Coordinates of C-alpha atoms and ligand atoms in Angstrom, one line a residue:
M6 CA 0.0 0.0 0.0
L7 CA 1.2 3.6 -0.7
S8 CA 2.4 5.4 2.3
E9 CA 1.9 8.9 0.8
V10 CA 0.2 10.7 -2.0
L11 CA 1.7 9.8 -5.4
L12 CA 1.2 12.4 -8.2
V13 CA 1.9 11.3 -11.7
S14 CA 1.1 12.9 -15.0
A15 CA 1.3 12.0 -18.7
P16 CA 1.1 14.4 -21.6
G17 CA -1.8 14.7 -24.0
K18 CA -0.8 14.0 -27.6
V19 CA -1.6 14.7 -31.1
I20 CA -0.8 12.9 -34.3
L21 CA 0.8 15.3 -36.7
H22 CA 0.5 12.9 -39.6
G23 CA -0.1 9.2 -40.3
E24 CA -3.4 8.5 -38.4
H25 CA -5.2 5.5 -39.9
A26 CA -2.3 4.9 -42.2
V27 CA -0.3 3.7 -39.1
V28 CA -2.8 0.9 -38.6
H29 CA -1.8 -0.4 -42.0
G30 CA 1.9 -0.4 -41.4
K31 CA 2.7 3.2 -42.5
V32 CA 4.7 5.8 -40.5
A33 CA 3.0 8.1 -38.0
L34 CA 4.5 11.2 -36.4
A35 CA 3.1 11.8 -33.0
V36 CA 4.0 14.5 -30.5
A37 CA 3.4 15.0 -26.8
L38 CA 1.6 18.2 -25.8
N39 CA 2.2 20.6 -22.9
L40 CA -1.4 19.7 -21.8
R41 CA -1.2 17.0 -19.1
T42 CA -3.5 14.6 -17.4
F43 CA -2.8 14.3 -13.7
L44 CA -3.4 11.3 -11.6
R45 CA -3.4 11.5 -7.8
L46 CA -3.0 8.2 -6.0
Q47 CA -4.0 8.7 -2.5
P48 CA -4.0 6.1 0.3
H49 CA -7.3 5.7 2.2
S50 CA -8.1 3.7 5.3
N51 CA -11.8 3.2 4.5
G52 CA -11.2 -0.2 2.9
K53 CA -12.2 1.1 -0.5
V54 CA -10.5 1.7 -3.8
G55 CA -12.1 4.8 -5.5
L56 CA -11.9 6.0 -9.0
N57 CA -12.7 9.6 -9.7
L58 CA -12.5 10.8 -13.3
P59 CA -14.0 14.3 -13.1
N60 CA -13.5 15.2 -16.8
I61 CA -15.9 12.4 -17.9
G62 CA -18.1 12.3 -14.8
V63 CA -17.0 8.9 -13.5
R64 CA -17.0 8.3 -9.7
R65 CA -17.0 4.7 -8.5
A66 CA -15.7 2.8 -5.5
W67 CA -15.2 -0.9 -4.7
D68 CA -14.4 -2.7 -1.4
V69 CA -10.8 -3.7 -1.6
A70 CA -11.7 -6.9 0.3
S71 CA -14.3 -7.9 -2.2
L72 CA -11.9 -7.2 -5.1
Q73 CA -9.2 -9.3 -3.3
L74 CA -11.8 -12.2 -3.1
L75 CA -12.4 -12.1 -6.8
D76 CA -11.0 -15.0 -8.7
T77 CA -8.6 -13.1 -11.0
S78 CA -6.9 -16.2 -12.3
F79 CA -8.5 -15.4 -15.7
L80 CA -6.0 -12.6 -16.0
G81 CA -3.1 -15.1 -15.9
H82 CA 0.4 -13.8 -15.2
S83 CA 0.4 -11.2 -17.9
D84 CA 3.0 -8.5 -18.1
G85 CA 0.9 -6.1 -20.0
A86 CA 0.8 -8.1 -23.2
A87 CA -2.1 -10.4 -23.3
L88 CA -5.6 -8.8 -23.0
T89 CA -8.3 -11.0 -24.6
A90 CA -12.0 -10.6 -25.4
E91 CA -12.7 -13.1 -22.5
H92 CA -10.9 -10.8 -20.1
V93 CA -13.1 -7.9 -21.1
E94 CA -16.3 -10.1 -20.7
K95 CA -15.2 -11.1 -17.1
L96 CA -14.4 -7.4 -16.3
K97 CA -17.9 -6.4 -17.4
D98 CA -19.2 -8.9 -14.8
V99 CA -17.0 -7.4 -12.1
A100 CA -18.2 -3.9 -13.0
G101 CA -21.8 -5.0 -13.2
F102 CA -22.1 -3.9 -16.8
S103 CA -24.5 -5.5 -19.3
E104 CA -23.5 -7.0 -22.6
D105 CA -23.6 -3.9 -24.6
C106 CA -20.8 -1.7 -23.4
V107 CA -19.8 1.1 -25.7
D108 CA -20.3 4.1 -23.4
P109 CA -16.9 5.8 -23.0
K110 CA -17.5 6.1 -19.2
R111 CA -18.0 2.4 -18.9
L112 CA -15.0 1.6 -21.1
A113 CA -12.9 3.9 -18.8
V114 CA -14.1 1.9 -15.8
L115 CA -13.2 -1.4 -17.5
A116 CA -9.8 -0.1 -18.4
F117 CA -9.2 0.9 -14.8
L118 CA -10.4 -2.4 -13.4
Y119 CA -8.2 -4.3 -15.8
L120 CA -5.1 -2.3 -14.9
Y121 CA -5.9 -2.3 -11.1
L122 CA -6.5 -6.0 -10.9
S123 CA -3.7 -7.0 -13.2
I124 CA -1.1 -4.8 -11.6
C125 CA -2.1 -5.9 -8.0
R126 CA -2.0 -9.5 -9.2
S127 CA 1.5 -9.2 -10.6
Q128 CA 2.7 -7.2 -7.6
R129 CA 4.8 -5.0 -9.8
W130 CA 4.7 -1.2 -10.0
T131 CA 7.9 0.0 -11.5
E132 CA 7.2 3.6 -12.4
E133 CA 10.7 4.0 -13.8
N134 CA 10.2 1.2 -16.2
L135 CA 8.7 3.0 -19.2
E136 CA 8.5 -0.2 -21.3
L137 CA 6.2 -1.7 -18.7
I138 CA 4.1 1.5 -18.4
N139 CA 3.8 1.5 -22.1
K140 CA 2.7 -2.1 -22.3
W141 CA 0.0 -1.5 -19.6
A142 CA -1.2 1.7 -21.3
F143 CA -1.5 -0.3 -24.6
Q144 CA -3.7 -2.8 -22.9
G145 CA -5.9 0.0 -21.6
E146 CA -6.1 1.3 -25.2
R147 CA -7.1 -2.1 -26.3
V148 CA -10.0 -2.3 -23.9
I149 CA -11.3 1.0 -25.3
H150 CA -10.3 0.9 -29.0
G151 CA -10.1 -2.8 -29.8
N152 CA -7.0 -3.0 -32.1
P153 CA -4.9 0.2 -31.7
S154 CA -1.6 0.7 -33.5
G155 CA 0.1 1.6 -30.2
V156 CA 1.2 5.0 -31.3
D157 CA -0.9 6.9 -28.7
N158 CA 0.3 5.1 -25.6
A159 CA 3.9 5.3 -26.9
V160 CA 4.0 9.0 -27.3
S161 CA 2.3 9.7 -23.9
T162 CA 4.8 7.3 -22.3
W163 CA 8.0 8.7 -23.9
G164 CA 6.9 12.2 -24.7
G165 CA 8.7 14.4 -27.1
A166 CA 8.1 13.7 -30.8
L167 CA 8.1 10.1 -32.1
R168 CA 8.2 8.4 -35.4
Y169 CA 6.2 5.2 -35.0
Q170 CA 5.9 2.3 -37.5
Q171 CA 4.7 -1.2 -36.7
G172 CA 5.8 -1.0 -33.0
K173 CA 9.2 0.5 -34.0
I174 CA 9.7 3.8 -32.2
S175 CA 12.4 6.4 -32.7
S176 CA 12.5 9.8 -31.1
L177 CA 13.0 12.9 -33.2
K178 CA 16.1 14.7 -32.0
R179 CA 15.3 18.2 -30.7
P180 CA 11.9 18.7 -32.3
P181 CA 11.0 22.4 -32.7
A182 CA 8.5 23.6 -30.0
L183 CA 5.8 24.3 -32.5
K184 CA 2.8 26.2 -31.2
I185 CA -0.6 24.8 -32.1
L186 CA -4.2 25.1 -31.2
L187 CA -5.8 21.9 -30.1
I188 CA -9.5 22.1 -30.9
N189 CA -12.2 19.7 -29.6
T190 CA -15.3 19.7 -31.8
K191 CA -17.0 17.8 -29.0
V192 CA -18.6 15.5 -31.6
P193 CA -18.3 12.0 -30.1
R194 CA -16.9 9.3 -32.2
S195 CA -15.7 5.7 -31.9
T196 CA -12.1 5.2 -32.9
K197 CA -12.8 1.5 -33.2
A198 CA -15.6 2.0 -35.8
L199 CA -13.6 4.6 -37.8
V200 CA -10.6 2.3 -38.0
A201 CA -12.9 -0.5 -39.1
N202 CA -14.5 1.7 -41.8
V203 CA -11.1 2.6 -43.2
R204 CA -10.2 -1.0 -43.4
S205 CA -13.5 -1.8 -45.3
R206 CA -12.8 1.0 -47.7
L207 CA -9.3 -0.3 -48.3
L208 CA -10.7 -3.8 -49.0
K209 CA -13.5 -2.4 -51.2
F210 CA -11.3 0.0 -53.3
P211 CA -7.7 -1.3 -52.8
D212 CA -6.3 0.6 -55.9
I213 CA -7.7 3.8 -54.7
V214 CA -7.2 3.6 -50.9
A215 CA -3.7 2.0 -50.8
P216 CA -2.1 4.9 -52.7
L217 CA -3.8 7.3 -50.2
L218 CA -2.1 5.5 -47.4
T219 CA 1.2 5.5 -49.2
S220 CA 0.9 9.3 -49.8
I221 CA 0.1 9.8 -46.1
D222 CA 3.3 7.9 -45.3
A223 CA 5.2 10.2 -47.6
I224 CA 3.7 13.2 -45.8
S225 CA 4.8 11.9 -42.4
L226 CA 8.3 11.3 -43.8
E227 CA 8.5 14.8 -45.3
C228 CA 7.2 16.3 -42.1
E229 CA 9.9 14.4 -40.2
R230 CA 12.6 15.8 -42.5
V231 CA 11.3 19.4 -42.2
L232 CA 11.1 19.2 -38.4
G233 CA 14.7 17.9 -38.4
E234 CA 15.8 20.9 -40.5
M235 CA 13.9 23.2 -38.2
A236 CA 15.8 22.0 -35.2
A237 CA 18.9 23.6 -36.6
A238 CA 17.4 26.8 -38.1
P239 CA 13.7 27.3 -38.5
T240 CA 12.7 29.6 -41.4
P241 CA 9.3 30.9 -42.6
E242 CA 9.6 28.6 -45.6
H243 CA 9.6 25.6 -43.2
Y244 CA 6.3 26.7 -41.8
L245 CA 4.9 27.1 -45.4
V246 CA 5.8 23.4 -46.1
L247 CA 4.3 22.3 -42.8
E248 CA 1.0 24.1 -43.8
E249 CA 0.9 22.5 -47.2
L250 CA 1.5 19.0 -45.6
I251 CA -1.4 19.7 -43.2
D252 CA -3.8 20.7 -46.1
M253 CA -2.9 17.6 -48.2
N254 CA -3.3 15.2 -45.3
Q255 CA -6.6 16.7 -44.3
H256 CA -7.9 16.1 -47.9
H257 CA -6.6 12.5 -47.8
L258 CA -8.2 11.8 -44.5
N259 CA -11.5 13.1 -45.9
A260 CA -11.0 10.7 -48.9
L261 CA -10.5 7.9 -46.4
G262 CA -14.0 8.7 -45.0
V263 CA -12.9 9.9 -41.5
G264 CA -13.9 13.6 -42.0
H265 CA -16.9 15.2 -40.4
A266 CA -18.9 18.4 -41.0
S267 CA -17.6 19.8 -37.6
L268 CA -14.0 19.3 -38.8
D269 CA -14.8 21.0 -42.2
R270 CA -16.2 23.9 -40.2
L271 CA -13.0 24.0 -38.0
C272 CA -10.9 24.1 -41.2
Q273 CA -13.0 26.9 -42.8
V274 CA -12.9 29.0 -39.7
T275 CA -9.1 28.8 -39.4
T276 CA -8.6 29.3 -43.1
A277 CA -10.5 32.6 -42.8
Y278 CA -7.6 33.7 -40.4
G279 CA -5.0 32.4 -42.8
L280 CA -4.3 29.3 -40.7
H281 CA -4.1 25.6 -41.6
S282 CA -5.7 22.8 -39.8
K283 CA -6.3 19.1 -39.9
L284 CA -8.1 16.5 -37.9
T285 CA -5.9 14.6 -35.4
G286 CA -6.5 11.1 -34.2
A287 CA -9.5 9.1 -35.4
G288 CA -11.5 11.8 -37.0
G289 CA -15.3 11.6 -37.4
G290 CA -15.5 14.6 -35.1
G291 CA -13.1 14.5 -32.1
C292 CA -10.2 16.9 -32.3
G293 CA -8.3 19.0 -34.8
I294 CA -5.0 20.9 -34.7
T295 CA -4.1 24.3 -36.2
L296 CA -0.5 25.3 -36.7
L297 CA 0.4 28.7 -35.2
R298 CA 3.2 30.4 -37.2
P299 CA 5.7 32.4 -35.0
D300 CA 4.9 35.5 -37.1
L301 CA 1.3 35.6 -35.8
E302 CA 0.3 38.6 -33.7
R303 CA -1.5 37.9 -30.4
P304 CA -4.8 39.6 -31.5
E305 CA -4.9 37.2 -34.6
V306 CA -4.5 34.2 -32.3
E307 CA -7.1 35.5 -29.9
A308 CA -9.6 36.2 -32.7
T309 CA -9.2 32.7 -34.1
K310 CA -9.8 31.2 -30.7
R311 CA -12.9 33.3 -30.2
A312 CA -14.2 32.3 -33.6
L313 CA -13.7 28.6 -32.8
S314 CA -15.3 28.9 -29.4
G315 CA -18.2 30.6 -31.2
C316 CA -18.7 27.3 -33.1
G317 CA -19.1 25.6 -29.7
F318 CA -15.6 24.1 -29.9
D319 CA -13.2 23.9 -26.9
C320 CA -9.8 25.4 -27.8
W321 CA -6.4 25.2 -26.1
E322 CA -3.2 27.0 -27.2
T323 CA -0.3 24.7 -26.5
S324 CA 3.1 23.5 -27.8
I325 CA 4.5 20.2 -28.9
G326 CA 7.3 18.0 -27.5
A327 CA 6.3 17.8 -23.8
P328 CA 8.0 15.3 -21.4
G329 CA 6.5 11.9 -21.1
V330 CA 4.9 10.2 -18.1
S331 CA 6.3 11.9 -15.0
V332 CA 6.0 11.6 -11.2
H333 CA 5.5 14.9 -9.3
T334 CA 5.9 16.1 -5.8
A335 CA 3.1 18.3 -4.5
T336 CA 5.5 21.2 -4.2
S337 CA 6.6 21.1 -7.8
L338 CA 3.1 21.3 -9.2
D339 CA 1.7 24.4 -10.9
A340 CA -0.7 26.3 -8.6
S341 CA -3.6 25.8 -11.1
V342 CA -3.0 22.0 -11.2
Q343 CA -2.8 21.8 -7.5
Q344 CA -6.0 23.8 -7.2
G345 CA -7.8 21.5 -9.7
L346 CA -6.7 18.5 -7.7
D347 CA -7.7 20.0 -4.4
S348 CA -11.2 20.8 -5.7
L349 CA -12.0 17.2 -6.4
Ligands
LIG5 C1 -6.1 7.3 -33.1 O1 -5.6 8.3 -32.2 C2 -5.1 7.0 -34.2 C3 -5.5 6.0 -35.2 O2 -4.4 5.9 -36.2 C4 -5.8 4.6 -34.6 C5 -4.5 3.9 -34.0 O3 -3.4 4.3 -34.4 O4 -4.6 3.0 -33.2 C6 -6.8 6.4 -35.9

């Protein structure tokens, strides 16, 4: 049992280029954001393990004793590498969920239960061991998304900017601290369904869709090359290339069928301010990113943010290349984060 409060955080992330294509073996470029999710693990003496996820309105508690009595042999001696459909079914029983379980709140509870029961069972918590954290995070992703490529958990574990292809990860050396807007259209979507739709489109029209995936791969590689050059000496021309790559990829993603009217709106609004945007992640709603060139004046950025908020979107101004999963002491935390945690 923990003797004191443990604070950990992991960065949010966006995929610069390569979403969907990465599921089909192509390259993705993913970057960690300076927007973090904090987790406070706090010892209690009330015999309960509680889960409080305020952002999505989940609050649950279980008796530790009853969890300890559960027969968790079905989990085996996994080291974060072996989640099966049967595991998920058993976890639904533990959580008291019915057959149909697609609600994101319920999926989050299932991911928590899986990690809690498995980690307790294997008696290993090595927070320095990034490989292990990444493996567990991947299993959490699998509970929620089914068959993820692994790029999302990898970039939130290692941070920075990663090139990811078929499980092979390399970090970009000294990525430029690009400023971006991260915009949440608040249109819900299922990553699992969108990934499956791209797969069906690839099977239905292989000669049309495969070249799109190859072209997205080339966009990721070109972006990697430009980011590498920018590490040494960023120029306005580099930003123009990044903007062109964003526009081309956004069109490809629309052709793959993962666009959405809300994302079209997002792109139109930012185009009106001379800025370039693309969806990031699964698409079908969800989030988009907008590149903020360094020459932009503050009033232009503020006006763009106001216009996006006017569409009902949430909008954060942030930068790329944040540190990966981290442990914090209470004293090293930002006052605003500390306040947020204290208000729970
Ligand atoms: C989701 O953030 C990214 C996708 O490429 C799915 C995946 O890589 O697992 C759409």
